[in-house]
Coordinates of C-alpha atoms and ligand atoms in Angstrom, one line a residue:
M13 CA -15.1 10.5 -7.7
S14 CA -17.1 13.7 -7.9
S15 CA -19.4 12.6 -5.1
T16 CA -16.6 12.5 -2.6
P17 CA -16.1 15.6 -0.5
L18 CA -12.4 16.0 -1.1
A19 CA -12.3 15.1 -4.8
S20 CA -13.2 18.6 -6.0
A21 CA -10.8 20.3 -3.6
A22 CA -7.5 21.4 -5.1
A23 CA -5.7 18.1 -5.4
P24 CA -1.9 18.0 -5.2
A25 CA 0.1 16.6 -8.1
F26 CA 2.1 13.4 -7.6
A27 CA 5.3 13.9 -5.9
P28 CA 8.3 14.2 -8.3
D29 CA 9.8 10.9 -7.2
V30 CA 6.7 8.8 -8.0
P31 CA 7.7 6.5 -10.9
G32 CA 5.7 7.0 -14.2
P33 CA 4.1 3.5 -14.2
I34 CA 2.7 4.2 -10.7
R35 CA 1.4 7.7 -11.7
R36 CA -0.5 6.0 -14.5
F37 CA -1.8 3.2 -12.4
L38 CA -3.2 5.3 -9.5
A39 CA -6.2 7.5 -10.1
V40 CA -5.3 10.1 -7.5
P41 CA -2.3 11.4 -5.6
T42 CA -2.3 11.5 -1.8
P43 CA -4.6 14.4 -0.7
A44 CA -3.0 17.5 0.8
A45 CA -5.2 17.0 3.9
W46 CA -3.6 13.7 4.6
L47 CA -0.1 15.1 4.2
A48 CA -1.0 18.0 6.5
A49 CA -1.7 15.5 9.3
V50 CA 1.7 13.8 9.0
P51 CA 4.0 16.0 11.1
A52 CA 1.8 15.4 14.2
Q53 CA 1.5 11.7 13.6
V54 CA 5.0 10.5 12.8
D55 CA 5.2 8.0 15.7
R56 CA 1.8 6.5 14.8
L57 CA 2.8 6.4 11.2
L58 CA 6.0 4.4 12.0
L59 CA 4.0 1.9 14.1
D60 CA 1.4 1.5 11.4
H61 CA 4.1 1.1 8.8
A62 CA 5.7 -1.7 10.8
N63 CA 2.3 -3.4 10.8
C64 CA 2.0 -2.9 7.0
E65 CA 5.3 -4.6 6.4
K66 CA 4.3 -7.6 8.5
K67 CA 1.0 -7.8 6.7
A68 CA 2.7 -7.6 3.3
A69 CA 5.0 -10.5 4.3
S70 CA 2.1 -12.6 5.6
S71 CA 0.0 -11.9 2.5
A72 CA 2.9 -13.1 0.3
L73 CA 3.2 -16.2 2.5
A74 CA -0.5 -16.9 2.2
M75 CA 0.0 -17.0 -1.6
L76 CA 2.7 -19.6 -1.2
Y77 CA 0.3 -21.9 0.6
R78 CA -2.7 -21.3 -1.7
Y79 CA -1.0 -21.7 -5.0
P80 CA 1.8 -24.3 -4.7
D81 CA 1.1 -25.3 -8.4
R82 CA 2.4 -21.9 -9.7
P83 CA 6.2 -22.1 -9.3
D84 CA 6.9 -18.6 -10.6
L85 CA 4.4 -17.0 -8.2
V86 CA 5.7 -19.1 -5.3
Y87 CA 9.3 -18.0 -6.0
R88 CA 8.4 -14.4 -6.4
M89 CA 6.2 -14.4 -3.2
S90 CA 8.9 -16.1 -1.2
R91 CA 11.4 -13.4 -2.1
L92 CA 8.9 -10.7 -1.6
A93 CA 8.0 -12.0 1.9
R94 CA 11.7 -12.0 2.9
E95 CA 12.1 -8.4 1.6
E96 CA 9.0 -7.2 3.5
L97 CA 10.2 -8.8 6.7
R98 CA 13.5 -6.9 6.2
H99 CA 11.6 -3.7 5.9
F100 CA 9.7 -4.6 9.1
E101 CA 13.1 -5.1 10.8
Q102 CA 14.3 -1.7 9.5
V103 CA 11.2 0.1 10.7
G104 CA 11.4 -1.7 14.0
A105 CA 14.9 -0.5 14.5
I106 CA 13.9 3.1 13.8
I107 CA 11.0 2.7 16.3
A108 CA 13.4 1.3 19.0
A109 CA 16.1 4.0 18.3
R110 CA 13.5 6.8 18.7
G111 CA 12.2 5.3 22.0
I112 CA 8.7 5.0 20.6
A113 CA 6.5 2.7 22.7
W114 CA 5.1 -0.2 20.8
A115 CA 1.3 0.3 20.9
H116 CA -1.7 -1.2 19.2
V117 CA -2.6 0.7 16.0
P118 CA -6.1 -0.2 14.7
A119 CA -6.1 -1.9 11.3
S120 CA -6.7 0.5 8.4
R121 CA -10.0 0.2 6.5
Y122 CA -7.9 0.4 3.3
A123 CA -6.7 -3.1 2.8
A124 CA -9.8 -4.6 4.4
R125 CA -12.1 -2.8 1.9
L126 CA -9.9 -3.7 -1.1
R127 CA -9.8 -7.3 0.0
A128 CA -13.6 -7.3 0.6
E129 CA -14.0 -6.9 -3.2
V130 CA -11.9 -10.0 -4.0
D131 CA -13.8 -12.7 -5.8
A132 CA -14.5 -15.6 -3.5
D133 CA -14.0 -18.1 -6.3
E134 CA -11.1 -19.0 -8.6
P135 CA -9.9 -17.9 -11.0
G136 CA -11.1 -14.5 -9.9
R137 CA -9.7 -14.9 -6.4
L138 CA -6.1 -15.1 -7.7
R139 CA -6.7 -12.3 -10.2
D140 CA -8.2 -9.9 -7.6
T141 CA -5.7 -10.7 -4.9
L142 CA -2.8 -9.9 -7.3
I143 CA -4.6 -6.6 -8.4
C144 CA -5.0 -5.7 -4.7
G145 CA -1.3 -6.4 -4.1
A146 CA -0.4 -4.1 -7.0
F147 CA -2.5 -1.3 -5.7
I148 CA -1.2 -1.6 -2.1
E149 CA 2.4 -1.6 -3.3
A150 CA 1.8 1.3 -5.7
R151 CA 0.1 3.4 -3.0
S152 CA 2.9 2.6 -0.6
C153 CA 5.5 3.8 -3.1
E154 CA 3.4 6.9 -3.8
R155 CA 3.1 7.7 -0.1
F156 CA 6.8 7.2 0.6
A157 CA 7.6 9.8 -2.1
A158 CA 5.0 12.2 -0.8
L159 CA 6.0 11.8 2.8
A160 CA 9.7 12.2 2.5
P161 CA 9.9 16.0 2.2
L162 CA 7.8 16.3 5.4
L163 CA 10.1 14.2 7.6
D164 CA 13.5 14.8 9.3
A165 CA 16.5 14.0 7.3
P166 CA 17.2 10.4 8.5
L167 CA 13.5 9.4 8.1
A168 CA 13.3 11.1 4.7
K169 CA 16.4 9.1 3.5
F170 CA 14.8 5.9 4.8
Y171 CA 11.6 6.4 2.9
R172 CA 13.3 7.5 -0.3
G173 CA 15.4 4.3 0.0
L174 CA 12.2 2.2 0.1
L175 CA 10.7 3.7 -3.0
S176 CA 12.3 1.4 -5.6
A177 CA 11.5 -1.8 -3.6
E178 CA 7.8 -0.9 -3.4
A179 CA 7.8 0.1 -7.1
R180 CA 9.3 -3.3 -8.0
H181 CA 6.7 -5.1 -5.9
F182 CA 4.0 -3.3 -7.7
E183 CA 5.5 -4.3 -11.1
Q184 CA 5.7 -7.9 -9.9
Y185 CA 2.1 -8.2 -8.7
L186 CA 0.9 -6.6 -11.9
A187 CA 3.1 -9.0 -14.0
L188 CA 1.8 -12.0 -12.1
A189 CA -1.8 -10.8 -12.6
R190 CA -1.2 -10.4 -16.4
A191 CA 0.4 -13.8 -16.6
A192 CA -2.5 -15.4 -14.8
H193 CA -5.3 -13.6 -16.4
G194 CA -4.3 -11.7 -19.6
S195 CA -7.7 -10.9 -21.0
G196 CA -10.3 -8.8 -19.3
L197 CA -7.8 -7.7 -16.6
D198 CA -7.9 -4.0 -17.4
T199 CA -11.7 -3.8 -16.7
R200 CA -11.1 -5.4 -13.2
I201 CA -8.1 -3.1 -12.6
G202 CA -10.4 -0.1 -13.4
Q203 CA -12.9 -1.3 -10.8
F204 CA -10.3 -1.6 -8.1
R205 CA -8.8 1.8 -9.2
D206 CA -12.1 3.5 -8.5
L207 CA -12.5 1.9 -5.1
E208 CA -8.8 2.6 -4.2
A209 CA -9.2 6.3 -5.1
R210 CA -12.4 6.6 -3.0
L211 CA -10.6 5.1 0.0
I212 CA -7.7 7.5 -0.4
V213 CA -9.8 10.7 -0.8
T214 CA -12.6 10.0 1.7
R215 CA -12.0 11.1 5.3
D216 CA -11.1 8.3 7.7
E217 CA -11.8 7.8 11.4
H218 CA -8.2 6.6 12.0
F219 CA -5.1 8.1 10.6
S220 CA -2.8 5.5 9.1
F221 CA -0.3 4.8 6.4
H222 CA -3.0 4.0 3.9
S223 CA -5.9 6.0 5.3
G224 CA -7.8 8.9 3.8
P225 CA -7.4 12.3 5.4
P226 CA -8.4 12.2 9.1
V227 CA -11.9 13.3 10.1
R228 CA -12.0 16.9 11.2
R229 CA -12.3 17.2 15.0
P230 CA -14.3 20.0 16.5
A231 CA -11.9 22.8 17.7
Ligands
FE2_11 FE1 7.8 -3.2 2.1
FE2_12 FE1 6.2 -4.1 -0.7

């Protein structure tokens, strides 16, 4: 991490509401430079968040199709997909109530880069997909907690209300990964942890829910 430009900058601590297991799972908290960009980007953040919930649901559905022979995984992913779609509906209602125009928000590099590291072949594909799910859920929870103090009261309440669901999703992905691949899992988690942290601290062209801090524009 020392090679990244922001890693040596004074890093903030995890927000107080971030659950202990997530603090221990993630290598770095959200950088202050990302949080500083939030107040000017709330509409965009809501639009991107709506996309993230849709993608979380469709990723869970994809697991249903790919692993029909794993009943525990199928059951958990089915429930998770429904919950993510409920989150999508909740964010959508906030977007509508605030009169925010639905607009295209470019896909974040974050999930694409994590998924690019997923093993193409089984059993590594299942192991890595579940690890990615755990990181995405853990980071979402961490960001909700970090964001909440920067938002107006109704939005802060909304994001604090989502914390426990995303923490539970993190635990479920991790438990499924351990059940599927008990041995050697921690080495692979460590590799994804390093990549995830790099994506979170390295500046990003597009600001989004899971982006790094936005690139500095010339004044
Ligand atoms: Fe969600
Ligand atoms: Fe989730």
